[in-house]
Amino acid sequence: MSIQGLPGFRDFYPAELAIRSHVFGAMRRVALRYGFEEYDGPPLESLELYTQKSGDEIVGQLYSFVDKGGRDVALRPEMTPTLARMVGPKVAALKKPIRWFSIPQLFRYERQQRGRLREHFQLNCDLIGEAGPLADAEIVALSIDVMRELGLGPADVRVRISDRRLLTGLLSEIGLIDGQVALAFQALDKLGRSEYGPRRRALLAAGATDAQIARLETLPGIRVWADLERDFPAAAGHGQALAETLGALTAMGLADFVDLDLTIVRGLAYYTGTVFELFDAERTLRAICGGGRYDGLLEAIGGVRAPALGFGMGDVVLTELLRDRGRLPGPAPSADVFVALISADDRPFVLGLVHTLRDQGFRVEYSFGEPALGKQFKQADARGARLVVVVGPDDRSRGEVVVKDLVDGAQRSVPTPELVGVLIAKGCRQLSR
Ligand code: HAM
């Protein structure tokens, strides 16, 4: 009987792991350029960390169980509560604003479908201790720059942005009150989708009128600020922070990526201000990234008041989009240099040479057996090596080796002490120590 992997969990064979590393590499480079520091937390947390503040949807998807000590625990479904828990007790000592990033693996028991698995990796970038709208622009810009770093432009991906403070103002101008507001958020989130019908009925049952709902349904049509001010003059003032964030993104030269979209609410319960999501421009995939401002979460979890915001960018949808757009790197060689031998007597010299070259940072392979030279060249080719260094008794006695370039076919004898210089001149990559 062969045992299968669990549904919704991935195996990363080397080719897939190379793609993952490519994506993570871009994420890390951009986060570092923004002055973010990397952190991590445990994959298992107490259940209560999520039941308090994450919202029903995510709580329903938890991998949770009672551990051997009788504690209710859960695999982390998102990173934000861990971040809030970690920052809470240390906040006074940490230099602010805190700019932290992490690429955790997260677990959600979701119905498996395109772009949704039961584990995924998520770049989390969060900025804590800054309430002003420039911080919001910084976070949105960081998410866009990860797209740019991976070769995606405004024709490939769009940021859809809104603000819960503005939305609350809009719902109040429409005349919705108290319990209707939460229902209206849920309805907005589902507008234009099959799940909208039940949400609309729930709003009616809670006392909203047809006229109010009709006005709510005009919100997706508002795409520019002037329309917002014309149709909702009283509420537009609640959008001041969002307007400043959009202005800053324009000044950064990133406005081309960004759309005002008043249907963006975000499913998680803790957001208090800016909310945004990144989607592929054709909207054939699920969200690539989601985030926003959550000024109350640190107090609820960590016991300290501090404004905060950030985003989570999943690897699953992003990798699908990169594949669709031909933006994934091709197979990469696993060795730069292959050292071949002519006779068994060359073996000790080859072992010494291979070791020296590896110490110098080159990726080097050789044959464990003593096959014919032609077969060793085939092995070199299969590993993607660009250069073969041939060691033979005659060359050895002259203190030389032969270097053959598999790309242009050029071949020449090189004094052994000069080999490293020749490899560098040929463009062989040295791994940094
Ligand atoms: P989220 O919207 O739940 O936000 O997830 C962010 C992104 O993670 C999604 O847009 C999606 O790309 C990816 N994702 C989520 N669930 C799955 C899944 N089951 N399979 C594949 N990808 C998935 C959060 O988690 C917030 N904590 C983000 C945040 C950080 N907000 C502030 N700081």
Short mmCIF file of C-alpha atoms and ligand atoms in Angstrom, two decimals:
data_model
loop_
_atom_site.label_atom_id
_atom_site.label_comp_id
_atom_site.label_asym_id
_atom_site.label_seq_id
_atom_site.Cartn_x
_atom_site.Cartn_y
_atom_site.Cartn_z
CA MET A 1 0.00 0.00 0.00
CA SER A 2 1.42 3.39 -0.92
CA ILE A 3 0.56 6.30 1.35
CA GLN A 4 -0.58 9.47 -0.37
CA GLY A 5 0.00 13.08 0.71
CA LEU A 6 -3.00 14.89 2.20
CA PRO A 7 -5.37 16.77 -0.16
CA GLY A 8 -4.60 20.47 -0.31
CA PHE A 9 -0.96 19.98 0.79
CA ARG A 10 1.89 20.33 -1.67
CA ASP A 11 5.14 18.45 -2.21
CA PHE A 12 7.88 20.74 -3.41
CA TYR A 13 10.14 18.73 -5.73
CA PRO A 14 13.35 20.63 -6.57
CA ALA A 15 11.82 22.25 -9.68
CA GLU A 16 8.87 23.57 -7.65
CA LEU A 17 11.08 24.61 -4.78
CA ALA A 18 13.24 26.60 -7.21
CA ILE A 19 10.11 28.50 -8.25
CA ARG A 20 9.14 29.06 -4.62
CA SER A 21 12.64 30.37 -3.87
CA HIS A 22 12.42 32.70 -6.86
CA VAL A 23 9.14 34.16 -5.54
CA PHE A 24 10.35 34.34 -1.93
CA GLY A 25 13.61 35.95 -3.12
CA ALA A 26 11.70 38.77 -4.81
CA MET A 27 9.50 39.20 -1.72
CA ARG A 28 12.52 39.39 0.58
CA ARG A 29 14.48 41.81 -1.61
CA VAL A 30 11.59 44.27 -1.80
CA ALA A 31 10.75 44.04 1.92
CA LEU A 32 14.42 44.69 2.78
CA ARG A 33 14.51 47.69 0.44
CA TYR A 34 11.65 49.17 2.45
CA GLY A 35 13.64 48.77 5.66
CA PHE A 36 11.60 45.78 6.91
CA GLU A 37 13.19 43.25 9.29
CA GLU A 38 12.36 39.54 9.08
CA TYR A 39 10.72 37.72 12.02
CA ASP A 40 8.95 34.41 12.60
CA GLY A 41 6.72 32.82 15.21
CA PRO A 42 5.53 29.29 16.02
CA PRO A 43 3.23 27.42 13.60
CA LEU A 44 1.10 26.23 16.54
CA GLU A 45 -0.72 28.76 18.72
CA SER A 46 -3.43 28.71 21.35
CA LEU A 47 -6.89 28.46 19.76
CA GLU A 48 -8.06 31.52 21.59
CA LEU A 49 -5.70 33.76 19.64
CA TYR A 50 -7.98 33.29 16.60
CA THR A 51 -11.42 32.88 18.17
CA GLN A 52 -11.10 36.35 19.73
CA LYS A 53 -10.57 38.54 16.71
CA SER A 54 -10.06 36.87 13.34
CA GLY A 55 -13.73 36.48 12.42
CA ASP A 56 -16.05 33.52 11.88
CA GLU A 57 -14.86 32.56 8.40
CA ILE A 58 -11.28 31.84 9.40
CA VAL A 59 -12.28 30.26 12.74
CA GLY A 60 -14.47 27.79 10.79
CA GLN A 61 -11.38 26.75 8.79
CA LEU A 62 -9.01 26.17 11.70
CA TYR A 63 -6.93 23.05 12.10
CA SER A 64 -7.47 22.83 15.84
CA PHE A 65 -7.13 20.09 18.44
CA VAL A 66 -6.51 19.47 22.12
CA ASP A 67 -2.81 18.77 22.80
CA LYS A 68 -1.51 16.17 25.25
CA GLY A 69 -1.46 18.81 27.98
CA GLY A 70 -5.16 19.48 27.50
CA ARG A 71 -4.64 22.86 25.77
CA ASP A 72 -6.86 24.00 22.89
CA VAL A 73 -4.41 24.73 20.09
CA ALA A 74 -4.56 25.57 16.38
CA LEU A 75 -2.16 25.61 13.44
CA ARG A 76 -1.78 29.24 12.43
CA PRO A 77 -4.26 30.19 9.67
CA GLU A 78 -2.82 33.72 9.41
CA MET A 79 0.14 35.61 10.85
CA THR A 80 -1.41 38.84 12.10
CA PRO A 81 -2.58 37.56 15.53
CA THR A 82 0.89 36.05 16.17
CA LEU A 83 2.47 39.38 15.24
CA ALA A 84 0.12 41.26 17.59
CA ARG A 85 0.89 38.77 20.38
CA MET A 86 4.65 39.05 19.85
CA VAL A 87 4.77 42.84 19.60
CA GLY A 88 2.44 43.49 22.56
CA PRO A 89 4.80 42.91 25.51
CA LYS A 90 7.86 44.36 23.70
CA VAL A 91 6.29 47.38 22.08
CA ALA A 92 7.93 49.94 24.35
CA ALA A 93 11.41 48.60 23.62
CA LEU A 94 11.03 48.27 19.83
CA LYS A 95 12.08 51.14 17.59
CA LYS A 96 9.05 52.64 15.88
CA PRO A 97 7.55 52.51 13.45
CA ILE A 98 8.06 48.77 13.58
CA ARG A 99 8.52 47.39 10.06
CA TRP A 100 8.50 43.62 10.14
CA PHE A 101 8.06 40.95 7.51
CA SER A 102 7.75 37.18 7.53
CA ILE A 103 6.98 34.40 5.05
CA PRO A 104 5.12 31.84 7.21
CA GLN A 105 3.38 28.68 6.06
CA LEU A 106 -0.29 28.89 7.05
CA PHE A 107 -3.02 26.27 7.37
CA ARG A 108 -6.73 26.59 6.63
CA TYR A 109 -9.16 23.73 6.18
CA GLU A 110 -10.68 25.19 3.01
CA ARG A 111 -12.65 23.53 0.23
CA GLN A 112 -9.84 22.85 -2.21
CA GLN A 113 -10.21 24.76 -5.48
CA ARG A 114 -8.10 26.73 -7.95
CA GLY A 115 -5.93 29.12 -5.95
CA ARG A 116 -7.09 27.74 -2.59
CA LEU A 117 -5.22 24.98 -0.78
CA ARG A 118 -5.05 23.81 2.81
CA GLU A 119 -1.57 25.19 3.28
CA HIS A 120 0.02 28.20 1.68
CA PHE A 121 2.90 30.57 2.25
CA GLN A 122 2.16 34.22 2.76
CA LEU A 123 4.45 37.22 2.72
CA ASN A 124 3.31 39.35 5.64
CA CYS A 125 4.52 42.94 5.84
CA ASP A 126 3.24 44.99 8.75
CA LEU A 127 3.97 48.49 9.97
CA ILE A 128 3.18 49.27 13.59
CA GLY A 129 3.15 52.62 15.38
CA GLU A 130 2.15 54.99 12.59
CA ALA A 131 -1.44 56.25 12.25
CA GLY A 132 -1.00 58.61 9.28
CA PRO A 133 -2.02 57.79 5.67
CA LEU A 134 1.60 57.78 4.41
CA ALA A 135 2.05 54.48 6.24
CA ASP A 136 -0.90 53.11 4.27
CA ALA A 137 0.70 54.27 1.03
CA GLU A 138 4.00 52.66 2.08
CA ILE A 139 2.32 49.29 2.67
CA VAL A 140 0.34 49.37 -0.60
CA ALA A 141 3.46 50.46 -2.50
CA LEU A 142 5.44 47.57 -1.03
CA SER A 143 2.85 45.08 -2.26
CA ILE A 144 2.93 46.64 -5.75
CA ASP A 145 6.72 46.61 -5.83
CA VAL A 146 6.77 42.86 -5.18
CA MET A 147 4.65 42.53 -8.35
CA ARG A 148 7.04 44.78 -10.27
CA GLU A 149 10.05 42.87 -8.97
CA LEU A 150 8.51 39.70 -10.42
CA GLY A 151 7.97 41.36 -13.80
CA LEU A 152 4.25 42.13 -13.48
CA GLY A 153 2.84 45.53 -14.50
CA PRO A 154 -0.50 47.36 -14.26
CA ALA A 155 -1.84 45.36 -17.21
CA ASP A 156 -1.26 42.17 -15.18
CA VAL A 157 -2.33 43.10 -11.67
CA ARG A 158 -4.60 45.68 -10.04
CA VAL A 159 -4.86 47.01 -6.50
CA ARG A 160 -8.46 47.58 -5.40
CA ILE A 161 -8.62 49.90 -2.44
CA SER A 162 -11.23 51.24 -0.05
CA ASP A 163 -11.49 52.37 3.56
CA ARG A 164 -13.80 51.07 6.26
CA ARG A 165 -14.04 54.56 7.83
CA LEU A 166 -15.30 55.89 4.49
CA LEU A 167 -17.62 52.89 4.05
CA THR A 168 -19.10 53.46 7.50
CA GLY A 169 -19.73 57.09 6.53
CA LEU A 170 -21.36 56.00 3.27
CA LEU A 171 -23.67 53.54 5.03
CA SER A 172 -24.61 56.22 7.52
CA GLU A 173 -25.41 58.66 4.67
CA ILE A 174 -27.57 55.94 3.13
CA GLY A 175 -29.36 55.76 6.50
CA LEU A 176 -28.29 52.29 7.63
CA ILE A 177 -27.81 51.91 11.36
CA ASP A 178 -26.26 49.61 13.99
CA GLY A 179 -26.85 45.93 13.15
CA GLN A 180 -27.57 46.77 9.50
CA VAL A 181 -24.02 48.08 9.03
CA ALA A 182 -22.31 44.72 9.53
CA LEU A 183 -24.84 43.08 7.20
CA ALA A 184 -24.28 45.81 4.60
CA PHE A 185 -20.49 45.15 4.76
CA GLN A 186 -21.14 41.47 4.08
CA ALA A 187 -23.52 42.34 1.23
CA LEU A 188 -20.99 44.73 -0.34
CA ASP A 189 -18.32 42.05 -0.14
CA LYS A 190 -20.54 39.68 -2.14
CA LEU A 191 -22.09 42.20 -4.57
CA GLY A 192 -22.23 40.85 -8.12
CA ARG A 193 -21.76 37.25 -6.93
CA SER A 194 -24.26 34.45 -6.33
CA GLU A 195 -23.88 34.83 -2.55
CA TYR A 196 -25.31 38.36 -2.77
CA GLY A 197 -29.00 37.29 -2.80
CA PRO A 198 -29.08 35.88 0.76
CA ARG A 199 -27.15 38.92 2.06
CA ARG A 200 -29.65 41.28 0.45
CA ARG A 201 -32.53 39.38 2.04
CA ALA A 202 -30.80 39.53 5.43
CA LEU A 203 -30.51 43.32 5.09
CA LEU A 204 -34.22 43.62 4.25
CA ALA A 205 -35.07 41.42 7.23
CA ALA A 206 -32.99 43.73 9.45
CA GLY A 207 -35.16 46.69 8.41
CA ALA A 208 -33.23 48.20 5.47
CA THR A 209 -35.50 49.59 2.73
CA ASP A 210 -35.40 48.78 -1.01
CA ALA A 211 -34.37 52.39 -1.67
CA GLN A 212 -31.45 52.13 0.75
CA ILE A 213 -30.32 48.87 -0.80
CA ALA A 214 -30.62 50.38 -4.27
CA ARG A 215 -28.28 53.16 -3.16
CA LEU A 216 -25.87 50.63 -1.68
CA GLU A 217 -25.85 48.93 -5.06
CA THR A 218 -24.58 52.14 -6.72
CA LEU A 219 -21.29 51.98 -4.76
CA PRO A 220 -19.44 49.68 -7.21
CA GLY A 221 -20.07 52.29 -9.94
CA ILE A 222 -18.09 54.94 -8.05
CA ARG A 223 -14.58 54.76 -9.46
CA VAL A 224 -13.29 58.32 -9.15
CA TRP A 225 -13.21 60.76 -6.27
CA ALA A 226 -15.36 63.38 -8.03
CA ASP A 227 -18.25 60.88 -8.32
CA LEU A 228 -17.95 60.09 -4.63
CA GLU A 229 -18.15 63.78 -3.70
CA ARG A 230 -21.11 64.31 -6.06
CA ASP A 231 -23.19 61.31 -4.89
CA PHE A 232 -22.22 61.19 -1.21
CA PRO A 233 -21.15 64.72 -0.20
CA ALA A 234 -21.55 64.09 3.52
CA ALA A 235 -19.58 60.83 3.59
CA ALA A 236 -16.73 61.95 1.30
CA GLY A 237 -15.10 63.71 4.25
CA HIS A 238 -14.57 60.31 5.89
CA GLY A 239 -12.38 59.46 2.92
CA GLN A 240 -9.75 62.09 3.70
CA ALA A 241 -7.14 59.53 4.78
CA LEU A 242 -7.80 57.38 1.70
CA ALA A 243 -7.52 60.44 -0.54
CA GLU A 244 -4.11 61.21 1.00
CA THR A 245 -2.97 57.62 0.59
CA LEU A 246 -3.99 57.70 -3.08
CA GLY A 247 -2.19 61.03 -3.51
CA ALA A 248 1.02 59.55 -2.06
CA LEU A 249 0.79 56.53 -4.36
CA THR A 250 0.43 58.92 -7.31
CA ALA A 251 3.53 60.83 -6.17
CA MET A 252 5.42 57.51 -6.05
CA GLY A 253 4.45 56.86 -9.67
CA LEU A 254 2.27 53.86 -8.79
CA ALA A 255 -1.21 55.30 -9.49
CA ASP A 256 -1.43 53.17 -12.67
CA PHE A 257 -1.84 50.07 -10.51
CA VAL A 258 -4.57 51.38 -8.21
CA ASP A 259 -8.40 51.45 -8.51
CA LEU A 260 -10.82 52.96 -6.01
CA ASP A 261 -13.27 50.11 -5.32
CA LEU A 262 -15.93 50.59 -2.67
CA THR A 263 -16.89 46.89 -2.73
CA ILE A 264 -13.60 45.96 -1.01
CA VAL A 265 -14.45 45.30 2.63
CA ARG A 266 -12.16 42.33 3.54
CA GLY A 267 -13.44 39.26 5.35
CA LEU A 268 -11.33 39.51 8.49
CA ALA A 269 -13.04 41.21 11.40
CA TYR A 270 -10.19 43.37 12.72
CA TYR A 271 -9.75 45.96 9.95
CA THR A 272 -10.53 49.55 10.95
CA GLY A 273 -9.37 51.78 8.05
CA THR A 274 -7.75 51.28 4.65
CA VAL A 275 -8.58 47.90 3.11
CA PHE A 276 -7.08 46.66 -0.15
CA GLU A 277 -6.67 43.58 -2.30
CA LEU A 278 -4.55 42.72 -5.31
CA PHE A 279 -6.11 40.79 -8.18
CA ASP A 280 -4.99 39.70 -11.62
CA ALA A 281 -6.20 42.32 -14.10
CA GLU A 282 -8.49 39.89 -15.89
CA ARG A 283 -10.08 38.77 -12.63
CA THR A 284 -9.90 35.10 -13.52
CA LEU A 285 -8.04 34.19 -10.30
CA ARG A 286 -8.72 34.72 -6.62
CA ALA A 287 -7.05 37.50 -4.64
CA ILE A 288 -3.25 37.54 -4.63
CA CYS A 289 -2.93 39.76 -1.61
CA GLY A 290 -5.12 41.39 1.01
CA GLY A 291 -4.51 43.78 3.82
CA GLY A 292 -5.39 46.93 5.62
CA ARG A 293 -5.27 48.93 8.81
CA TYR A 294 -6.15 47.26 12.10
CA ASP A 295 -5.70 49.91 14.78
CA GLY A 296 -7.50 47.96 17.55
CA LEU A 297 -5.93 44.49 17.25
CA LEU A 298 -2.78 45.05 19.27
CA GLU A 299 -4.82 46.26 22.17
CA ALA A 300 -7.23 43.31 21.95
CA ILE A 301 -4.44 40.71 21.76
CA GLY A 302 -1.30 42.31 23.16
CA GLY A 303 -2.83 44.79 25.59
CA VAL A 304 -1.12 47.83 24.07
CA ARG A 305 -2.63 50.61 22.01
CA ALA A 306 -0.75 51.03 18.75
CA PRO A 307 -1.93 51.79 15.24
CA ALA A 308 -0.96 49.07 12.78
CA LEU A 309 -1.46 47.92 9.23
CA GLY A 310 -0.13 45.38 6.79
CA PHE A 311 -0.88 42.77 4.19
CA GLY A 312 -0.66 39.07 3.46
CA MET A 313 0.40 37.98 -0.04
CA GLY A 314 -0.16 34.31 -0.82
CA ASP A 315 2.20 32.26 -2.97
CA VAL A 316 -0.47 30.07 -4.63
CA VAL A 317 -2.37 32.56 -6.77
CA LEU A 318 0.74 34.65 -7.39
CA THR A 319 2.61 31.65 -8.78
CA GLU A 320 -0.37 30.75 -11.00
CA LEU A 321 -0.43 34.27 -12.39
CA LEU A 322 3.33 34.28 -12.99
CA ARG A 323 2.98 30.96 -14.82
CA ASP A 324 0.09 32.29 -16.95
CA ARG A 325 2.17 35.33 -17.86
CA GLY A 326 5.33 33.37 -18.67
CA ARG A 327 7.17 35.05 -15.83
CA LEU A 328 8.57 31.98 -14.09
CA PRO A 329 12.25 31.12 -14.48
CA GLY A 330 13.14 28.05 -16.54
CA PRO A 331 14.96 25.02 -15.09
CA ALA A 332 18.25 26.11 -13.57
CA PRO A 333 21.52 24.13 -13.66
CA SER A 334 22.54 22.47 -10.42
CA ALA A 335 26.29 22.68 -11.13
CA ASP A 336 28.60 25.23 -12.77
CA VAL A 337 31.57 22.97 -13.28
CA PHE A 338 31.98 19.24 -13.84
CA VAL A 339 35.41 17.76 -13.18
CA ALA A 340 36.08 14.72 -15.37
CA LEU A 341 38.98 12.28 -15.15
CA ILE A 342 40.74 10.16 -17.71
CA SER A 343 42.25 7.42 -15.53
CA ALA A 344 41.73 5.95 -12.07
CA ASP A 345 45.12 7.45 -11.07
CA ASP A 346 43.61 10.94 -11.48
CA ARG A 347 41.05 10.30 -8.72
CA PRO A 348 42.98 11.77 -5.70
CA PHE A 349 43.88 14.89 -7.72
CA VAL A 350 40.23 15.28 -8.82
CA LEU A 351 38.96 14.97 -5.24
CA GLY A 352 41.43 17.66 -4.10
CA LEU A 353 40.56 19.96 -7.00
CA VAL A 354 36.80 19.56 -6.54
CA HIS A 355 37.15 20.38 -2.87
CA THR A 356 39.24 23.51 -3.59
CA LEU A 357 36.72 24.76 -6.17
CA ARG A 358 33.79 24.16 -3.80
CA ASP A 359 35.65 26.11 -1.10
CA GLN A 360 35.85 28.95 -3.62
CA GLY A 361 32.04 28.93 -3.91
CA PHE A 362 31.58 27.13 -7.25
CA ARG A 363 28.94 24.45 -7.63
CA VAL A 364 30.95 21.41 -8.64
CA GLU A 365 30.16 17.80 -9.45
CA TYR A 366 32.14 14.80 -10.61
CA SER A 367 31.44 11.19 -11.42
CA PHE A 368 31.56 8.64 -8.59
CA GLY A 369 32.60 5.93 -11.02
CA GLU A 370 35.18 5.96 -13.79
CA PRO A 371 33.04 5.98 -16.94
CA ALA A 372 34.44 6.88 -20.36
CA LEU A 373 35.09 10.57 -20.92
CA GLY A 374 32.11 10.85 -23.30
CA LYS A 375 29.78 9.56 -20.59
CA GLN A 376 31.19 12.06 -18.09
CA PHE A 377 30.49 14.86 -20.60
CA LYS A 378 26.90 13.60 -20.83
CA GLN A 379 26.63 13.69 -17.04
CA ALA A 380 27.99 17.26 -17.05
CA ASP A 381 25.40 18.26 -19.64
CA ALA A 382 22.56 16.65 -17.67
CA ARG A 383 23.48 18.70 -14.59
CA GLY A 384 23.49 21.89 -16.66
CA ALA A 385 27.22 22.52 -16.08
CA ARG A 386 28.69 25.07 -18.45
CA LEU A 387 32.31 23.99 -18.06
CA VAL A 388 34.04 20.64 -17.89
CA VAL A 389 37.51 20.50 -16.37
CA VAL A 390 39.32 17.40 -17.67
CA VAL A 391 42.09 15.95 -15.51
CA GLY A 392 44.50 13.49 -17.15
CA PRO A 393 47.93 12.07 -16.33
CA ASP A 394 49.84 14.03 -19.01
CA ASP A 395 48.28 17.40 -18.20
CA ARG A 396 48.75 16.71 -14.51
CA SER A 397 52.45 16.13 -14.98
CA ARG A 398 52.68 19.56 -16.67
CA GLY A 399 50.66 21.17 -13.83
CA GLU A 400 47.72 21.82 -16.16
CA VAL A 401 44.08 20.87 -16.68
CA VAL A 402 41.92 21.19 -19.79
CA VAL A 403 38.87 23.45 -19.64
CA LYS A 404 36.07 22.82 -22.12
CA ASP A 405 33.19 25.26 -22.55
CA LEU A 406 30.06 23.26 -23.35
CA VAL A 407 28.25 26.34 -24.68
CA ASP A 408 30.71 27.53 -27.35
CA GLY A 409 32.76 24.35 -27.61
CA ALA A 410 36.08 26.19 -26.93
CA GLN A 411 38.77 24.12 -25.22
CA ARG A 412 42.15 25.09 -23.80
CA SER A 413 44.84 24.01 -21.36
CA VAL A 414 45.07 26.07 -18.20
CA PRO A 415 47.82 26.01 -15.52
CA THR A 416 46.05 24.64 -12.43
CA PRO A 417 46.81 27.71 -10.24
CA GLU A 418 45.01 29.89 -12.83
CA LEU A 419 41.86 27.73 -12.96
CA VAL A 420 39.81 29.77 -10.47
CA GLY A 421 40.52 32.97 -12.42
CA VAL A 422 39.49 31.29 -15.69
CA LEU A 423 36.22 30.03 -14.16
CA ILE A 424 35.39 33.52 -12.90
CA ALA A 425 36.28 35.04 -16.28
CA LYS A 426 33.94 32.51 -17.91
CA GLY A 427 31.11 33.87 -15.74
CA CYS A 428 30.84 30.95 -13.31
CA ARG A 429 28.82 32.09 -10.33
CA GLN A 430 30.43 31.93 -6.89
CA LEU A 431 27.99 31.32 -4.05
CA SER A 432 28.52 33.80 -1.26
CA ARG A 433 29.63 32.41 2.05
P1 HAM B 1 -6.24 36.96 3.85
O1 HAM B 1 -7.02 37.80 2.87
O2 HAM B 1 -6.99 35.95 4.61
O3 HAM B 1 -5.49 37.96 4.81
O4 HAM B 1 -5.08 36.22 3.05
C1 HAM B 1 -4.16 36.96 2.26
C2 HAM B 1 -3.84 36.20 0.98
O5 HAM B 1 -3.38 34.88 1.30
C3 HAM B 1 -5.01 35.96 0.04
O6 HAM B 1 -5.23 37.07 -0.79
C4 HAM B 1 -4.55 34.73 -0.72
O7 HAM B 1 -3.68 35.07 -1.79
C5 HAM B 1 -3.74 33.97 0.30
N1 HAM B 1 -4.55 32.86 0.85
C6 HAM B 1 -5.41 32.90 1.88
N2 HAM B 1 -5.96 31.69 2.10
C7 HAM B 1 -5.42 30.86 1.18
C8 HAM B 1 -5.57 29.47 0.87
N3 HAM B 1 -6.37 28.68 1.57
N4 HAM B 1 -4.85 28.95 -0.14
C9 HAM B 1 -4.02 29.75 -0.86
N5 HAM B 1 -3.83 31.05 -0.62
C10 HAM B 1 -4.52 31.62 0.38
C11 HAM B 1 -4.78 37.60 5.94
O8 HAM B 1 -4.44 36.48 6.18
C12 HAM B 1 -4.35 38.76 6.78
N6 HAM B 1 -3.81 38.25 8.03
C13 HAM B 1 -3.34 39.60 6.02
C14 HAM B 1 -2.84 40.77 6.79
C15 HAM B 1 -1.59 40.94 7.28
N7 HAM B 1 -3.55 41.83 7.12
C16 HAM B 1 -2.78 42.67 7.81
N8 HAM B 1 -1.59 42.13 7.91
#
